[in-house]
mmCIF file of C-alpha atoms in Angstrom:
data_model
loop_
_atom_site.group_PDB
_atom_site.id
_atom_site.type_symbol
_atom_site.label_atom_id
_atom_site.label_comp_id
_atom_site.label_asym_id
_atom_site.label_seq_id
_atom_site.Cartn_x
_atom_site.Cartn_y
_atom_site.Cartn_z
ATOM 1 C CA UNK A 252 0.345 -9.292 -11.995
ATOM 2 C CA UNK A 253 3.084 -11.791 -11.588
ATOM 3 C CA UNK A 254 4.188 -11.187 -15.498
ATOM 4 C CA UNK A 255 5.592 -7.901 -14.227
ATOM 5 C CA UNK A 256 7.503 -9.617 -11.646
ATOM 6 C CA UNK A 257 11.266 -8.480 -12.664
ATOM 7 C CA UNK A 258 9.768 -5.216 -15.012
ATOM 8 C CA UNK A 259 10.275 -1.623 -14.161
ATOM 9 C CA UNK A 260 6.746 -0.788 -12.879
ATOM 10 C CA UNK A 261 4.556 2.378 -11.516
ATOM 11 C CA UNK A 262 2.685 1.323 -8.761
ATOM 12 C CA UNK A 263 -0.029 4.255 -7.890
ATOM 13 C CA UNK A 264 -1.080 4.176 -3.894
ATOM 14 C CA UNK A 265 -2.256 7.172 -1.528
ATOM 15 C CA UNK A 266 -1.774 9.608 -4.394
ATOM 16 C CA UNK A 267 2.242 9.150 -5.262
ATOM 17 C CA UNK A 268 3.312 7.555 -7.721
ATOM 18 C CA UNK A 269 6.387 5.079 -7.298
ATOM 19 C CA UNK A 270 8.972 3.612 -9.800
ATOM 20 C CA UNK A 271 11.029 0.808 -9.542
ATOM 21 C CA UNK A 272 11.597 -2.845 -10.666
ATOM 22 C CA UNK A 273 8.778 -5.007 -9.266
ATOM 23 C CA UNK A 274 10.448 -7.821 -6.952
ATOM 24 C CA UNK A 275 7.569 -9.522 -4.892
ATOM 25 C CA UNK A 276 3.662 -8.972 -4.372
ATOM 26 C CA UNK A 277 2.405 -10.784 -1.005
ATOM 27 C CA UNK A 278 -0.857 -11.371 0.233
ATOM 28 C CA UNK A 279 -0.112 -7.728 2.154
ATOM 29 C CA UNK A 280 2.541 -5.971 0.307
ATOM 30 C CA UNK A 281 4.274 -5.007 -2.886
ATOM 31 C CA UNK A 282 8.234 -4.673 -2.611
ATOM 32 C CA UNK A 283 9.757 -2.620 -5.476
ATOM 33 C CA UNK A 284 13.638 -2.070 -5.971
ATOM 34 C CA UNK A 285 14.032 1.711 -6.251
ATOM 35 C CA UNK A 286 17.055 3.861 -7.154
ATOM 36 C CA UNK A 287 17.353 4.727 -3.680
ATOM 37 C CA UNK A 288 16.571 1.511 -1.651
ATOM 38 C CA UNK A 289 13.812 -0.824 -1.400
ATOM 39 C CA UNK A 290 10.118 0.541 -1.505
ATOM 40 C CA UNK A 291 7.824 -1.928 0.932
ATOM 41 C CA UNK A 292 3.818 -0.557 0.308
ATOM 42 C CA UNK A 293 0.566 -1.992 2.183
ATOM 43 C CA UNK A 294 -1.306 -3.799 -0.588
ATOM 44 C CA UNK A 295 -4.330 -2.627 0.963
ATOM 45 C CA UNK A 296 -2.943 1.682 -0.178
ATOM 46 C CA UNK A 297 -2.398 0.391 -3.816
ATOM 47 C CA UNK A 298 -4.483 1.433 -6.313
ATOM 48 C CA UNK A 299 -2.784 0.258 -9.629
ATOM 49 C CA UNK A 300 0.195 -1.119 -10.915
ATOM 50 C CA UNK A 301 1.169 -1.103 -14.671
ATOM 51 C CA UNK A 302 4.984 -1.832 -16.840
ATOM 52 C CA UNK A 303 6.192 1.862 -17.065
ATOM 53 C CA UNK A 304 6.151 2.943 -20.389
ATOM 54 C CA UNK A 305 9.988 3.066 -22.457
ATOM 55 C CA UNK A 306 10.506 6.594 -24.280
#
């Protein structure tokens, strides 16, 4: 996972999907840099995160 570090990324948790670029992943969270703010989610919730795909 840490070759996404600094990549525009979907992470998929609890259902939702969330964009952003991919700043950290601790032992208990993933941070992503949204458009609208920071995104903090409980490792734990996520269920996959991949490079979002360029049109």
């Amino acid at each position: 996972m840490d070759n996404l570090i600094g990549r525009i990324v979907e992470v998929s948790a609890n259902n939702i999907t969330y964009t952003g670029k991919l700043v950290e992943i601790s032992e208990t969270e993933v941070y992503l840099e949204g458009e609208s703010g920071w995104i903090v989610i409980p490792l734990e919730q996520v269920a996959a995160i991949r490079a979002k795909e360029t049109d």
